Tab-separated table of C-alpha atoms and ligand atoms in Angstrom:
chain	number	residue	atom	x	y	z
A	27	MET	CA	11.994	-10.306	10.620
A	28	PHE	CA	8.625	-10.818	8.951
A	29	ASN	CA	7.846	-8.403	6.054
A	30	LEU	CA	4.627	-8.293	4.244
A	31	ILE	CA	3.094	-6.193	1.472
A	32	LEU	CA	-0.588	-5.197	1.509
A	33	PHE	CA	-1.463	-4.616	-2.149
A	34	GLY	CA	-4.479	-3.493	-4.173
A	35	PRO	CA	-6.087	-0.596	-5.979
A	36	PRO	CA	-6.939	2.795	-4.184
A	37	GLY	CA	-9.841	2.068	-1.905
A	38	SER	CA	-9.426	-1.736	-1.658
A	39	GLY	CA	-8.983	-1.646	2.109
A	40	LYS	CA	-5.151	-1.491	2.527
A	41	GLY	CA	-5.220	1.302	5.091
A	42	THR	CA	-8.175	-0.144	6.884
A	43	GLN	CA	-6.795	-3.634	7.186
A	44	SER	CA	-3.243	-2.438	7.919
A	45	GLU	CA	-4.494	-0.889	11.130
A	46	LYS	CA	-5.953	-4.238	12.342
A	47	LEU	CA	-2.913	-6.276	11.184
A	48	MET	CA	-0.468	-3.882	12.781
A	49	SER	CA	-2.091	-4.431	16.210
A	50	ARG	CA	-2.441	-8.146	15.770
A	51	TYR	CA	1.198	-8.830	14.573
A	52	GLY	CA	3.028	-5.837	16.166
A	53	LEU	CA	4.613	-4.934	12.747
A	54	LYS	CA	5.782	-1.500	11.923
A	55	HIS	CA	3.268	-0.003	9.521
A	56	LEU	CA	4.786	1.972	6.684
A	57	SER	CA	2.176	3.587	4.486
A	58	THR	CA	3.679	5.703	1.691
A	59	GLY	CA	0.369	7.577	1.337
A	60	ASP	CA	0.518	8.567	5.118
A	61	LEU	CA	4.193	9.440	4.868
A	62	LEU	CA	3.492	11.758	1.934
A	63	ARG	CA	0.529	13.317	3.625
A	64	ASN	CA	2.729	14.057	6.683
A	65	GLU	CA	5.276	15.748	4.460
A	66	ILE	CA	2.409	17.842	2.909
A	67	ALA	CA	1.048	18.684	6.423
A	68	SER	CA	4.705	19.922	7.466
A	69	ASN	CA	4.953	22.036	4.195
A	70	SER	CA	8.378	20.241	3.403
A	71	PRO	CA	9.838	20.690	-0.060
A	72	LEU	CA	9.195	16.961	-0.599
A	73	GLY	CA	5.617	17.370	0.401
A	74	MET	CA	4.994	20.293	-1.790
A	75	ALA	CA	6.467	18.335	-4.725
A	76	ALA	CA	4.356	15.233	-4.090
A	77	LYS	CA	1.186	17.304	-3.695
A	78	SER	CA	1.130	18.388	-7.244
A	79	PHE	CA	0.985	14.652	-8.418
A	80	MET	CA	-1.316	13.501	-5.600
A	81	ASP	CA	-3.880	16.171	-6.284
A	82	LYS	CA	-4.057	14.889	-9.919
A	83	GLY	CA	-4.285	11.346	-8.958
A	84	GLN	CA	-0.899	10.505	-10.271
A	85	LEU	CA	1.780	8.475	-8.712
A	86	VAL	CA	4.697	10.408	-6.969
A	87	PRO	CA	8.070	9.833	-8.691
A	88	ASP	CA	9.803	6.570	-7.816
A	89	GLU	CA	13.073	8.132	-6.598
A	90	VAL	CA	11.045	10.260	-4.011
A	91	VAL	CA	9.074	7.379	-2.400
A	92	ILE	CA	12.014	4.928	-2.487
A	93	GLU	CA	14.218	7.480	-0.647
A	94	MET	CA	11.393	7.950	1.908
A	95	ILE	CA	10.989	4.180	2.446
A	96	ASP	CA	14.757	3.777	2.684
A	97	SER	CA	14.962	6.330	5.677
A	98	ALA	CA	11.882	4.938	7.157
A	99	ILE	CA	13.367	1.360	7.384
A	100	GLU	CA	16.707	2.810	8.723
A	101	ASN	CA	14.840	4.821	11.343
A	102	ASN	CA	13.193	1.690	12.806
A	103	PRO	CA	16.167	-0.718	13.517
A	104	GLN	CA	14.211	-2.359	16.240
A	105	ALA	CA	11.214	-3.345	14.146
A	106	LYS	CA	10.315	-7.060	14.236
A	107	GLY	CA	8.958	-6.745	10.704
A	108	PHE	CA	7.305	-4.115	8.392
A	109	LEU	CA	3.956	-3.975	6.870
A	110	PHE	CA	4.182	-2.107	3.626
A	111	ASP	CA	0.998	-0.436	2.581
A	112	GLY	CA	0.707	1.314	-0.726
A	113	PHE	CA	4.265	0.523	-1.528
A	114	PRO	CA	5.651	-0.584	-3.861
A	115	ARG	CA	3.344	0.839	-6.577
A	116	THR	CA	5.778	0.260	-9.639
A	117	THR	CA	8.081	-2.494	-10.505
A	118	ALA	CA	10.961	-0.108	-10.118
A	119	GLN	CA	9.825	0.377	-6.425
A	120	ALA	CA	9.585	-3.325	-6.034
A	121	GLU	CA	13.065	-4.110	-7.252
A	122	ALA	CA	14.375	-1.200	-5.055
A	123	LEU	CA	12.598	-2.535	-2.014
A	124	ASP	CA	13.929	-6.146	-2.623
A	125	LYS	CA	17.395	-4.725	-2.705
A	126	LEU	CA	16.937	-2.754	0.512
A	127	LEU	CA	15.624	-5.884	2.297
A	128	MET	CA	18.208	-8.150	0.888
A	129	GLN	CA	20.760	-5.974	2.705
A	130	LYS	CA	18.949	-6.967	5.987
A	131	ASN	CA	18.540	-10.517	4.981
A	132	ALA	CA	14.780	-10.214	5.370
A	133	PRO	CA	12.787	-10.617	2.157
A	134	ILE	CA	9.026	-10.122	1.764
A	135	ALA	CA	7.409	-13.192	3.073
A	136	VAL	CA	3.962	-12.636	1.342
A	137	VAL	CA	2.050	-10.129	-0.894
A	138	LEU	CA	-1.531	-9.884	0.072
A	139	ALA	CA	-3.403	-8.577	-2.876
A	140	LEU	CA	-6.869	-7.230	-2.254
A	141	GLU	CA	-9.302	-7.506	-5.277
A	142	VAL	CA	-12.278	-5.248	-5.379
A	143	SER	CA	-14.432	-4.128	-8.525
A	144	LYS	CA	-14.046	-0.680	-9.869
A	145	ASP	CA	-17.618	0.489	-9.146
A	146	GLU	CA	-17.084	-0.445	-5.473
A	147	LEU	CA	-13.801	1.436	-5.313
A	148	VAL	CA	-15.251	4.560	-6.648
A	149	LYS	CA	-18.149	4.166	-4.307
A	150	ARG	CA	-15.907	3.751	-1.190
A	151	LEU	CA	-13.623	6.596	-2.107
A	152	MET	CA	-16.423	9.061	-2.737
A	153	ASN	CA	-18.003	8.071	0.501
A	154	ARG	CA	-14.614	8.522	2.297
A	155	GLY	CA	-14.221	11.832	0.626
A	156	LEU	CA	-17.368	13.213	2.515
A	157	THR	CA	-15.415	13.026	5.888
A	158	SER	CA	-11.697	12.543	5.182
A	159	GLY	CA	-10.958	16.012	3.968
A	160	ARG	CA	-8.705	14.443	1.347
A	161	SER	CA	-8.618	16.386	-1.729
A	162	ASP	CA	-7.985	13.345	-3.938
A	163	ASP	CA	-11.186	11.614	-2.525
A	164	THR	CA	-13.702	14.297	-3.390
A	165	ASP	CA	-13.732	14.429	-7.175
A	166	GLU	CA	-14.754	11.369	-9.037
A	167	SER	CA	-12.516	12.197	-12.117
A	168	ILE	CA	-9.473	12.268	-9.809
A	169	ILE	CA	-10.580	8.929	-8.275
A	170	ARG	CA	-10.956	7.501	-11.709
A	171	ALA	CA	-7.445	8.802	-12.649
A	172	ARG	CA	-6.002	6.913	-9.562
A	173	ILE	CA	-7.638	3.770	-10.567
A	174	ASP	CA	-6.337	4.087	-14.195
A	175	GLU	CA	-2.851	4.837	-12.779
A	176	TYR	CA	-3.063	1.729	-10.717
A	177	GLU	CA	-4.091	-0.404	-13.756
A	178	ARG	CA	-1.325	1.117	-15.968
A	179	LYS	CA	1.625	1.174	-13.410
A	180	THR	CA	0.749	-0.745	-10.327
A	181	ALA	CA	-1.040	-3.961	-11.259
A	182	ALA	CA	2.268	-5.233	-12.769
A	183	VAL	CA	3.715	-5.278	-9.211
A	184	ALA	CA	1.611	-8.431	-8.475
A	185	GLU	CA	3.017	-10.128	-11.601
A	186	TYR	CA	6.436	-9.119	-10.504
A	187	TYR	CA	6.077	-11.005	-7.072
A	188	ASP	CA	4.202	-13.922	-8.856
A	189	GLN	CA	7.479	-14.964	-10.455
A	190	PHE	CA	8.653	-15.734	-6.917
A	191	GLY	CA	5.320	-17.390	-5.892
A	192	LYS	CA	4.715	-14.742	-3.165
A	193	VAL	CA	1.176	-13.446	-4.115
A	194	ALA	CA	-2.022	-14.437	-2.240
A	195	ARG	CA	-5.072	-12.937	-3.925
A	196	ILE	CA	-7.850	-12.119	-1.620
A	197	LYS	CA	-11.466	-10.884	-2.345
A	198	GLY	CA	-11.603	-7.464	-0.805
A	199	GLU	CA	-15.409	-7.347	-0.786
A	200	GLY	CA	-17.430	-8.300	2.184
A	201	THR	CA	-17.156	-7.234	5.824
A	202	ILE	CA	-13.867	-5.704	7.175
A	203	ASP	CA	-13.811	-8.510	9.748
A	204	ASP	CA	-14.408	-11.339	7.310
A	205	ILE	CA	-11.540	-9.982	5.044
A	206	PHE	CA	-9.304	-9.472	8.022
A	207	GLN	CA	-9.945	-13.214	8.934
A	208	VAL	CA	-8.722	-14.401	5.432
A	209	LEU	CA	-5.681	-12.172	5.637
A	210	THR	CA	-4.759	-13.525	9.120
A	211	ASP	CA	-5.146	-17.175	7.801
A	212	GLU	CA	-2.762	-16.327	5.044
A	213	ILE	CA	-0.137	-14.757	7.392
A	214	ASP	CA	-0.399	-17.425	9.979
A	215	ALA	CA	0.200	-19.989	7.388
A	216	LYS	CA	3.333	-18.194	6.133
A	217	ILE	CA	4.588	-17.724	9.885
A	218	GLU	CA	4.124	-21.391	10.605
A	219	ALA	CA	5.817	-22.475	7.391
B	21	B4P	P1	-2.831	5.944	-0.382
B	21	B4P	O1	-2.729	6.710	0.887
B	21	B4P	O2	-1.958	4.642	-0.371
B	21	B4P	O3	-4.375	5.676	-0.450
B	21	B4P	P2	-5.444	4.738	-1.177
B	21	B4P	O4	-4.701	3.791	-2.065
B	21	B4P	O5	-6.383	5.707	-1.741
B	21	B4P	O6	-6.229	3.935	-0.077
B	21	B4P	P3	-6.386	2.691	0.600
B	21	B4P	O7	-6.536	1.487	-0.234
B	21	B4P	O8	-5.337	2.598	1.866
B	21	B4P	O9	-7.774	3.056	1.388
B	21	B4P	P4	-8.735	2.023	2.110
B	21	B4P	O10	-9.101	1.147	1.127
B	21	B4P	O11	-8.339	1.648	3.399
B	21	B4P	O12	-2.393	6.759	-1.705
B	21	B4P	C1	-2.795	8.088	-1.956
B	21	B4P	C2	-1.932	8.757	-3.030
B	21	B4P	O13	-0.464	8.899	-2.539
B	21	B4P	C3	-1.699	8.072	-4.248
B	21	B4P	O14	-2.924	8.263	-5.170
B	21	B4P	C4	-0.454	8.543	-4.933
B	21	B4P	O15	-0.518	9.825	-5.459
B	21	B4P	C5	0.397	8.661	-3.639
B	21	B4P	N1	1.334	7.517	-3.393
B	21	B4P	C6	1.187	6.740	-2.056
B	21	B4P	N2	1.990	5.756	-2.247
B	21	B4P	C7	2.701	5.856	-3.384
B	21	B4P	C8	3.900	5.172	-4.024
B	21	B4P	N3	4.393	4.085	-3.416
B	21	B4P	N4	4.360	5.677	-5.123
B	21	B4P	C9	3.877	6.697	-5.883
B	21	B4P	N5	2.833	7.486	-5.237
B	21	B4P	C10	2.276	7.102	-4.030
B	21	B4P	O16	-9.972	2.869	2.417
B	21	B4P	C11	-11.013	3.343	1.398
B	21	B4P	C12	-12.417	3.423	1.973
B	21	B4P	O17	-12.961	2.244	1.894
B	21	B4P	C13	-12.493	3.743	3.524
B	21	B4P	O18	-13.320	4.801	3.736
B	21	B4P	C14	-12.867	2.495	4.147
B	21	B4P	O19	-13.633	2.764	5.363
B	21	B4P	C15	-13.613	1.797	3.147
B	21	B4P	N6	-13.568	0.298	3.401
B	21	B4P	C16	-12.419	-0.387	3.514
B	21	B4P	N7	-12.803	-1.720	3.517
B	21	B4P	C17	-14.109	-1.821	3.216
B	21	B4P	C18	-14.909	-2.885	3.135
B	21	B4P	N8	-14.599	-4.181	3.246
B	21	B4P	N9	-16.308	-2.645	2.852
B	21	B4P	C19	-16.694	-1.353	2.736
B	21	B4P	N10	-15.847	-0.204	2.872
B	21	B4P	C20	-14.525	-0.523	2.986
C-alpha cells in the first residue's frame, strides 16, 4: 500500500492536484471536504452538524472527521493506497490517522505540502466562489476565517510529520501542470526508494 497526504491551506490546490494524482497513480482519493459536502447534500444528521461549522469557516470537530475517515478506509479494502486530501487538519487527526494506518501496516509515505501566499489563496477562492456554488467560497471574511483556522490549527500538522522526516514542501504557485510535475517527481522518488 502507498499512502500519501496532500497538505496545504484552503485554496492551495489540494483538490485540483488530487484529481490528477488519483488518475496517474490509481490511489483512492479521500477528501474530507467532499465527504462532508456529500453528507450535507444527503441531509444526514452528520452533514447538518458539519454545515454549521463549515459555513463559518471553522473546522468540523475531530471526532466527526476521524470516524468518517475510519469508515472510508474500512469501506475500501481493495485500495492499493489512499490519497488523503484535506485530512488530517489537526495534530489529533494526524495521530488518529497514524494509528489507523498502523493497524494496516501501511504508514504515510510522504506529506506533500503546497505553499501559497495568502493574497493568492483569497483570490483563488473568491474566484472559485463565482461558479462553485459553495457558500464558504463567496464571502471574503469567511475565506479569511478559514485561512486563520489553518494557521492556528492545521499548520502544526506539517511540523508533526517533520519529526518523522516525511514532509516535502512544494511551491503551489505557477501552472497546474508544472506543480503536478514537481509533485509526481516527489512521489516517484518515494516509490523507487
Ligand atoms: P476542503 O473541501 O478541503 O476545501 P479547501 O481547503 O477550500 O480547498 P482545496 O485546497 O482543495 O481547493 P483547491 O486549492 O483545489 O474544505 C472545506 C471545509 O470543510 C473546511 O473549511 C472545513 O470546514 C471542512 N473540513 C474539511 N476537512 C476537514 C477536516 N479534516 N477537519 C475539520 N474540518 C474539515 O482549489 C481552489 C481554487 O484554486 C480552484 O478554483 C482551483 O481551480 C484554483 N487553483 C488550483 N491550483 C491553481 C493554480 N496553480 N493556479 C491558479 N489557480 C489554481
